[in-house]
mmCIF file of C-alpha atoms and ligand atoms in Angstrom:
data_model
loop_
_atom_site.group_PDB
_atom_site.id
_atom_site.type_symbol
_atom_site.label_atom_id
_atom_site.label_comp_id
_atom_site.label_asym_id
_atom_site.label_seq_id
_atom_site.Cartn_x
_atom_site.Cartn_y
_atom_site.Cartn_z
ATOM 1 C CA MET F 114 -15.162 -91.978 -205.376
ATOM 2 C CA SER F 115 -12.313 -91.173 -207.738
ATOM 3 C CA VAL F 116 -9.883 -88.263 -208.011
ATOM 4 C CA ASP F 117 -7.688 -87.078 -210.863
ATOM 5 C CA VAL F 118 -4.044 -86.530 -209.985
ATOM 6 C CA GLY F 119 -2.043 -85.207 -212.905
ATOM 7 C CA GLY F 120 -4.216 -87.182 -215.317
ATOM 8 C CA ILE F 121 -4.038 -90.420 -213.328
ATOM 9 C CA VAL F 122 -7.453 -91.510 -212.083
ATOM 10 C CA VAL F 123 -7.337 -92.848 -208.534
ATOM 11 C CA HIS F 124 -10.322 -94.907 -207.406
ATOM 12 C CA LEU F 125 -10.245 -94.390 -203.651
ATOM 13 C CA GLU F 126 -11.054 -97.394 -201.442
ATOM 14 C CA HIS F 127 -11.925 -99.460 -204.501
ATOM 15 C CA LEU F 128 -11.298 -102.723 -202.605
ATOM 16 C CA THR F 129 -13.114 -103.802 -199.465
ATOM 17 C CA ALA F 130 -11.030 -104.976 -196.519
ATOM 18 C CA GLU F 131 -12.044 -108.578 -197.299
ATOM 19 C CA LYS F 132 -10.987 -108.322 -200.932
ATOM 20 C CA GLN F 133 -7.678 -106.819 -199.867
ATOM 21 C CA ALA F 134 -7.066 -109.750 -197.505
ATOM 22 C CA VAL F 135 -7.890 -112.299 -200.212
ATOM 23 C CA LEU F 136 -5.638 -110.519 -202.695
ATOM 24 C CA VAL F 137 -2.796 -110.551 -200.158
ATOM 25 C CA GLU F 138 -3.244 -114.339 -199.896
ATOM 26 C CA GLN F 139 -3.094 -114.631 -203.696
ATOM 27 C CA VAL F 140 0.096 -112.537 -203.703
ATOM 28 C CA ARG F 141 1.642 -114.679 -200.967
ATOM 29 C CA ARG F 142 1.047 -117.794 -203.048
ATOM 30 C CA ILE F 143 2.801 -116.159 -206.004
ATOM 31 C CA VAL F 144 5.747 -115.027 -203.888
ATOM 32 C CA ARG F 145 6.185 -118.539 -202.467
ATOM 33 C CA ALA F 146 6.489 -119.898 -206.025
ATOM 34 C CA ALA F 147 8.372 -116.950 -207.548
ATOM 35 C CA PRO F 148 10.469 -115.325 -204.806
ATOM 36 C CA LEU F 149 10.944 -111.566 -204.517
ATOM 37 C CA PHE F 150 14.271 -110.266 -205.857
ATOM 38 C CA ARG F 151 15.958 -106.887 -205.860
ATOM 39 C CA PRO F 152 16.744 -105.949 -209.485
ATOM 40 C CA GLU F 153 19.839 -104.063 -210.460
ATOM 41 C CA MET F 154 19.213 -100.904 -212.469
ATOM 42 C CA PRO F 155 21.195 -100.228 -215.666
ATOM 43 C CA SER F 156 23.388 -97.914 -213.533
ATOM 44 C CA GLY F 157 24.425 -100.935 -211.466
ATOM 45 C CA ARG F 158 22.598 -99.714 -208.342
ATOM 46 C CA LYS F 159 20.110 -102.084 -206.740
ATOM 47 C CA MET F 160 16.521 -100.956 -206.463
ATOM 48 C CA SER F 161 15.245 -100.511 -202.889
ATOM 49 C CA VAL F 162 11.980 -102.228 -203.872
ATOM 50 C CA ARG F 163 11.852 -106.030 -204.075
ATOM 51 C CA MET F 164 9.771 -107.483 -206.864
ATOM 52 C CA THR F 165 8.389 -110.470 -208.680
ATOM 53 C CA SER F 166 5.690 -110.955 -211.322
ATOM 54 C CA ALA F 167 2.736 -113.062 -212.408
ATOM 55 C CA GLY F 168 1.203 -113.621 -215.835
ATOM 56 C CA THR F 169 2.780 -114.246 -219.224
ATOM 57 C CA PHE F 170 5.459 -111.585 -218.799
ATOM 58 C CA GLY F 171 7.366 -110.249 -215.827
ATOM 59 C CA TRP F 172 9.257 -106.989 -215.628
ATOM 60 C CA THR F 173 12.904 -107.135 -214.762
ATOM 61 C CA SER F 174 16.054 -105.089 -214.890
ATOM 62 C CA ASP F 175 19.797 -105.527 -214.786
ATOM 63 C CA ARG F 176 22.820 -103.799 -216.283
ATOM 64 C CA ALA F 177 21.557 -104.728 -219.755
ATOM 65 C CA GLY F 178 18.441 -102.595 -219.217
ATOM 66 C CA TYR F 179 14.753 -102.634 -218.341
ATOM 67 C CA ARG F 180 12.620 -105.247 -220.081
ATOM 68 C CA TYR F 181 9.953 -107.923 -219.867
ATOM 69 C CA GLU F 182 10.885 -111.587 -219.640
ATOM 70 C CA ARG F 183 8.814 -114.761 -219.851
ATOM 71 C CA GLN F 184 10.740 -116.321 -216.962
ATOM 72 C CA HIS F 185 11.709 -115.446 -213.409
ATOM 73 C CA PRO F 186 15.494 -114.950 -212.991
ATOM 74 C CA ASN F 187 15.509 -118.474 -211.484
ATOM 75 C CA GLY F 188 14.324 -119.879 -214.839
ATOM 76 C CA MET F 189 10.700 -120.740 -214.011
ATOM 77 C CA ASP F 190 7.659 -119.409 -215.846
ATOM 78 C CA TRP F 191 5.852 -116.711 -213.859
ATOM 79 C CA PRO F 192 2.831 -117.969 -211.857
ATOM 80 C CA PRO F 193 -0.672 -117.177 -213.134
ATOM 81 C CA MET F 194 -2.107 -113.694 -212.641
ATOM 82 C CA PRO F 195 -3.922 -113.267 -209.283
ATOM 83 C CA PRO F 196 -7.657 -113.656 -210.079
ATOM 84 C CA ILE F 197 -8.737 -110.613 -208.060
ATOM 85 C CA ALA F 198 -6.251 -108.413 -209.904
ATOM 86 C CA LEU F 199 -7.729 -109.573 -213.220
ATOM 87 C CA ASP F 200 -11.242 -108.691 -211.957
ATOM 88 C CA ILE F 201 -10.025 -105.211 -210.994
ATOM 89 C CA TRP F 202 -8.488 -104.646 -214.451
ATOM 90 C CA ARG F 203 -11.766 -105.646 -216.106
ATOM 91 C CA ASP F 204 -13.640 -103.220 -213.818
ATOM 92 C CA VAL F 205 -11.495 -100.150 -214.362
ATOM 93 C CA ALA F 206 -9.204 -100.440 -217.409
ATOM 94 C CA GLY F 207 -11.860 -99.678 -220.010
ATOM 95 C CA VAL F 208 -10.204 -101.737 -222.762
ATOM 96 C CA ALA F 209 -11.079 -105.073 -224.396
ATOM 97 C CA ARG F 210 -7.707 -106.741 -223.804
ATOM 98 C CA ASP F 211 -6.734 -108.533 -220.604
ATOM 99 C CA PRO F 212 -3.410 -107.718 -218.962
ATOM 100 C CA GLN F 213 -0.369 -109.894 -219.676
ATOM 101 C CA SER F 214 1.762 -108.885 -216.721
ATOM 102 C CA CYS F 215 1.213 -108.297 -213.025
ATOM 103 C CA LEU F 216 4.305 -106.755 -211.474
ATOM 104 C CA ILE F 217 4.405 -107.161 -207.695
ATOM 105 C CA ASN F 218 6.462 -104.556 -205.836
ATOM 106 C CA PHE F 219 7.183 -104.877 -202.119
ATOM 107 C CA TYR F 220 8.246 -101.791 -200.156
ATOM 108 C CA ASP F 221 9.619 -101.948 -196.639
ATOM 109 C CA GLY F 222 9.562 -98.717 -194.602
ATOM 110 C CA ASP F 223 12.675 -97.345 -196.341
ATOM 111 C CA ALA F 224 11.944 -98.280 -199.943
ATOM 112 C CA LYS F 225 11.059 -95.767 -202.632
ATOM 113 C CA MET F 226 10.853 -95.552 -206.397
ATOM 114 C CA GLY F 227 12.377 -92.701 -208.387
ATOM 115 C CA LEU F 228 10.425 -90.703 -210.957
ATOM 116 C CA HIS F 229 10.091 -92.768 -214.131
ATOM 117 C CA GLN F 230 7.928 -93.355 -217.184
ATOM 118 C CA ASP F 231 6.396 -96.747 -217.945
ATOM 119 C CA ARG F 232 7.600 -97.187 -221.500
ATOM 120 C CA ASP F 233 8.684 -100.808 -221.860
ATOM 121 C CA GLU F 234 5.309 -101.827 -223.338
ATOM 122 C CA ALA F 235 4.456 -101.967 -227.056
ATOM 123 C CA ASP F 236 0.965 -100.404 -227.055
ATOM 124 C CA MET F 237 0.639 -97.083 -225.255
ATOM 125 C CA GLU F 238 -3.132 -97.135 -225.927
ATOM 126 C CA MET F 239 -3.334 -99.770 -223.187
ATOM 127 C CA PRO F 240 -3.477 -98.297 -219.668
ATOM 128 C CA VAL F 241 -1.540 -99.325 -216.579
ATOM 129 C CA VAL F 242 -3.660 -100.300 -213.575
ATOM 130 C CA SER F 243 -2.035 -100.058 -210.153
ATOM 131 C CA ILE F 244 -3.332 -101.560 -206.891
ATOM 132 C CA SER F 245 -2.067 -100.486 -203.452
ATOM 133 C CA LEU F 246 -2.087 -102.763 -200.389
ATOM 134 C CA GLY F 247 -0.720 -102.149 -196.897
ATOM 135 C CA ASP F 248 1.128 -99.044 -195.750
ATOM 136 C CA GLU F 249 0.374 -95.690 -197.375
ATOM 137 C CA ALA F 250 2.693 -94.343 -200.052
ATOM 138 C CA LEU F 251 3.346 -90.818 -201.258
ATOM 139 C CA PHE F 252 2.838 -91.044 -205.032
ATOM 140 C CA ARG F 253 4.166 -88.173 -207.148
ATOM 141 C CA VAL F 254 2.910 -87.485 -210.675
ATOM 142 C CA GLY F 255 4.383 -85.081 -213.218
ATOM 143 C CA GLY F 256 3.926 -84.599 -216.933
ATOM 144 C CA ALA F 257 5.325 -86.424 -219.936
ATOM 145 C CA LYS F 258 8.580 -84.455 -219.691
ATOM 146 C CA ARG F 259 11.030 -84.682 -216.834
ATOM 147 C CA GLY F 260 11.391 -81.597 -214.673
ATOM 148 C CA GLY F 261 7.879 -80.144 -214.883
ATOM 149 C CA LYS F 262 5.372 -79.494 -212.135
ATOM 150 C CA THR F 263 4.280 -82.457 -210.033
ATOM 151 C CA GLN F 264 1.317 -83.311 -207.820
ATOM 152 C CA SER F 265 1.218 -85.856 -205.007
ATOM 153 C CA ILE F 266 -1.297 -88.096 -203.312
ATOM 154 C CA TRP F 267 -1.020 -90.560 -200.433
ATOM 155 C CA LEU F 268 -2.129 -93.889 -201.909
ATOM 156 C CA LYS F 269 -3.887 -96.021 -199.309
ATOM 157 C CA SER F 270 -4.578 -99.719 -199.040
ATOM 158 C CA GLY F 271 -7.394 -100.603 -201.423
ATOM 159 C CA ASP F 272 -6.877 -97.642 -203.759
ATOM 160 C CA VAL F 273 -6.649 -98.407 -207.493
ATOM 161 C CA ALA F 274 -4.952 -96.001 -209.911
ATOM 162 C CA VAL F 275 -5.415 -96.009 -213.691
ATOM 163 C CA MET F 276 -2.749 -94.384 -215.852
ATOM 164 C CA GLY F 277 -4.046 -94.145 -219.387
ATOM 165 C CA GLY F 278 -4.856 -91.803 -222.240
ATOM 166 C CA ALA F 279 -2.864 -88.593 -222.230
ATOM 167 C CA ALA F 280 -1.339 -89.524 -218.843
ATOM 168 C CA ARG F 281 0.067 -92.870 -219.995
ATOM 169 C CA LEU F 282 3.611 -91.513 -220.306
ATOM 170 C CA ASN F 283 3.549 -89.189 -217.316
ATOM 171 C CA TYR F 284 6.494 -89.363 -214.959
ATOM 172 C CA HIS F 285 5.615 -90.830 -211.566
ATOM 173 C CA GLY F 286 7.267 -92.347 -208.521
ATOM 174 C CA ILE F 287 6.981 -93.190 -204.839
ATOM 175 C CA ASP F 288 8.711 -90.678 -202.546
ATOM 176 C CA ARG F 289 8.223 -92.568 -199.308
ATOM 177 C CA ILE F 290 6.183 -95.018 -197.311
ATOM 178 C CA ARG F 291 4.342 -94.166 -194.110
ATOM 179 C CA ALA F 292 5.432 -97.085 -191.929
ATOM 180 C CA ASN F 293 2.759 -98.781 -189.812
ATOM 181 C CA SER F 294 -0.095 -96.813 -191.377
ATOM 182 C CA SER F 295 -2.008 -100.011 -192.207
ATOM 183 C CA THR F 296 -2.635 -103.268 -190.355
ATOM 184 C CA LEU F 297 -3.261 -105.318 -193.511
ATOM 185 C CA LEU F 298 0.245 -106.836 -193.565
ATOM 186 C CA PRO F 299 1.253 -108.254 -190.169
ATOM 187 C CA ASN F 300 4.897 -107.244 -190.630
ATOM 188 C CA GLY F 301 4.107 -103.891 -192.241
ATOM 189 C CA GLY F 302 5.244 -102.618 -195.613
ATOM 190 C CA ARG F 303 3.436 -101.991 -198.853
ATOM 191 C CA ILE F 304 2.554 -104.160 -201.822
ATOM 192 C CA ASN F 305 1.871 -102.548 -205.180
ATOM 193 C CA LEU F 306 0.539 -104.539 -208.115
ATOM 194 C CA THR F 307 0.777 -103.040 -211.600
ATOM 195 C CA LEU F 308 -1.081 -104.661 -214.473
ATOM 196 C CA ARG F 309 -0.089 -104.128 -218.087
ATOM 197 C CA CYS F 310 -0.428 -105.321 -221.646
ATOM 198 C CA VAL F 311 3.096 -105.930 -222.866
ATOM 199 C CA ASP F 312 3.227 -106.843 -226.575
HETATM 200 C C1 MD6 S 478 3.987 -97.953 -207.001
HETATM 201 N N1 MD6 S 478 3.797 -97.540 -209.279
HETATM 202 O O1 MD6 S 478 2.855 -97.515 -206.841
HETATM 203 C C2 MD6 S 478 4.726 -97.753 -208.269
HETATM 204 N N2 MD6 S 478 3.352 -97.215 -212.763
HETATM 205 O O2 MD6 S 478 4.581 -98.542 -206.115
HETATM 206 C C3 MD6 S 478 4.122 -97.332 -210.554
HETATM 207 O O3 MD6 S 478 5.268 -97.283 -210.945
HETATM 208 C C4 MD6 S 478 3.030 -97.149 -211.487
HETATM 209 O O4 MD6 S 478 1.381 -96.805 -209.810
HETATM 210 C C5 MD6 S 478 2.409 -97.033 -213.671
HETATM 211 C C6 MD6 S 478 1.101 -96.784 -213.342
HETATM 212 C C7 MD6 S 478 0.742 -96.714 -212.040
HETATM 213 C C8 MD6 S 478 1.713 -96.893 -211.075
HETATM 214 FE FE1 FE S 479 5.471 -96.994 -213.047
#
């Protein structure tokens, strides 16, 4: 079943419990090779979310701004895209291209992500596909201008959201995590994977 939240299509329970567990293993392998880091925002504040990436490009941020890079801050190329994430993109994205970047966000119980637009990519015809694993997260979606009305949904483990078409530049963010709402990750927390075409 899918629901529309402010133009973002959320495929509820898209992933079986088994698929979720396999995807977590694929993410763990990536994180072992390309450790999570806490980027600095252009303001100089550190994000509360820890992140890493897989694929040709990874998203990163520091005082110089938000951007994609071909290497992890430690200088290595990003590991290959997790195969299950690629399958999910091909299922739901509805475009001929494959994604070039898989951003991996890790939220502990206190992490959140402020309202933002995804606008560091070259082709806004390409959607963003977002996969949720672990603890539930309150996802807020507004319009393409800051300050308008917003709608919220609790994203659960196994849900897949597609932000494309007229919603591609909608503001969105994570208000909070519901700690211990899932048993997928033994130490709790939430993993979010976002897949994108970059250039
Ligand atoms: C998150 N997601 O779910 C943060 N961006 O943790 C995003 O920032 C996001 O879910 C673009 C499209 C879908 C998303
Ligand atoms: Fe985003």
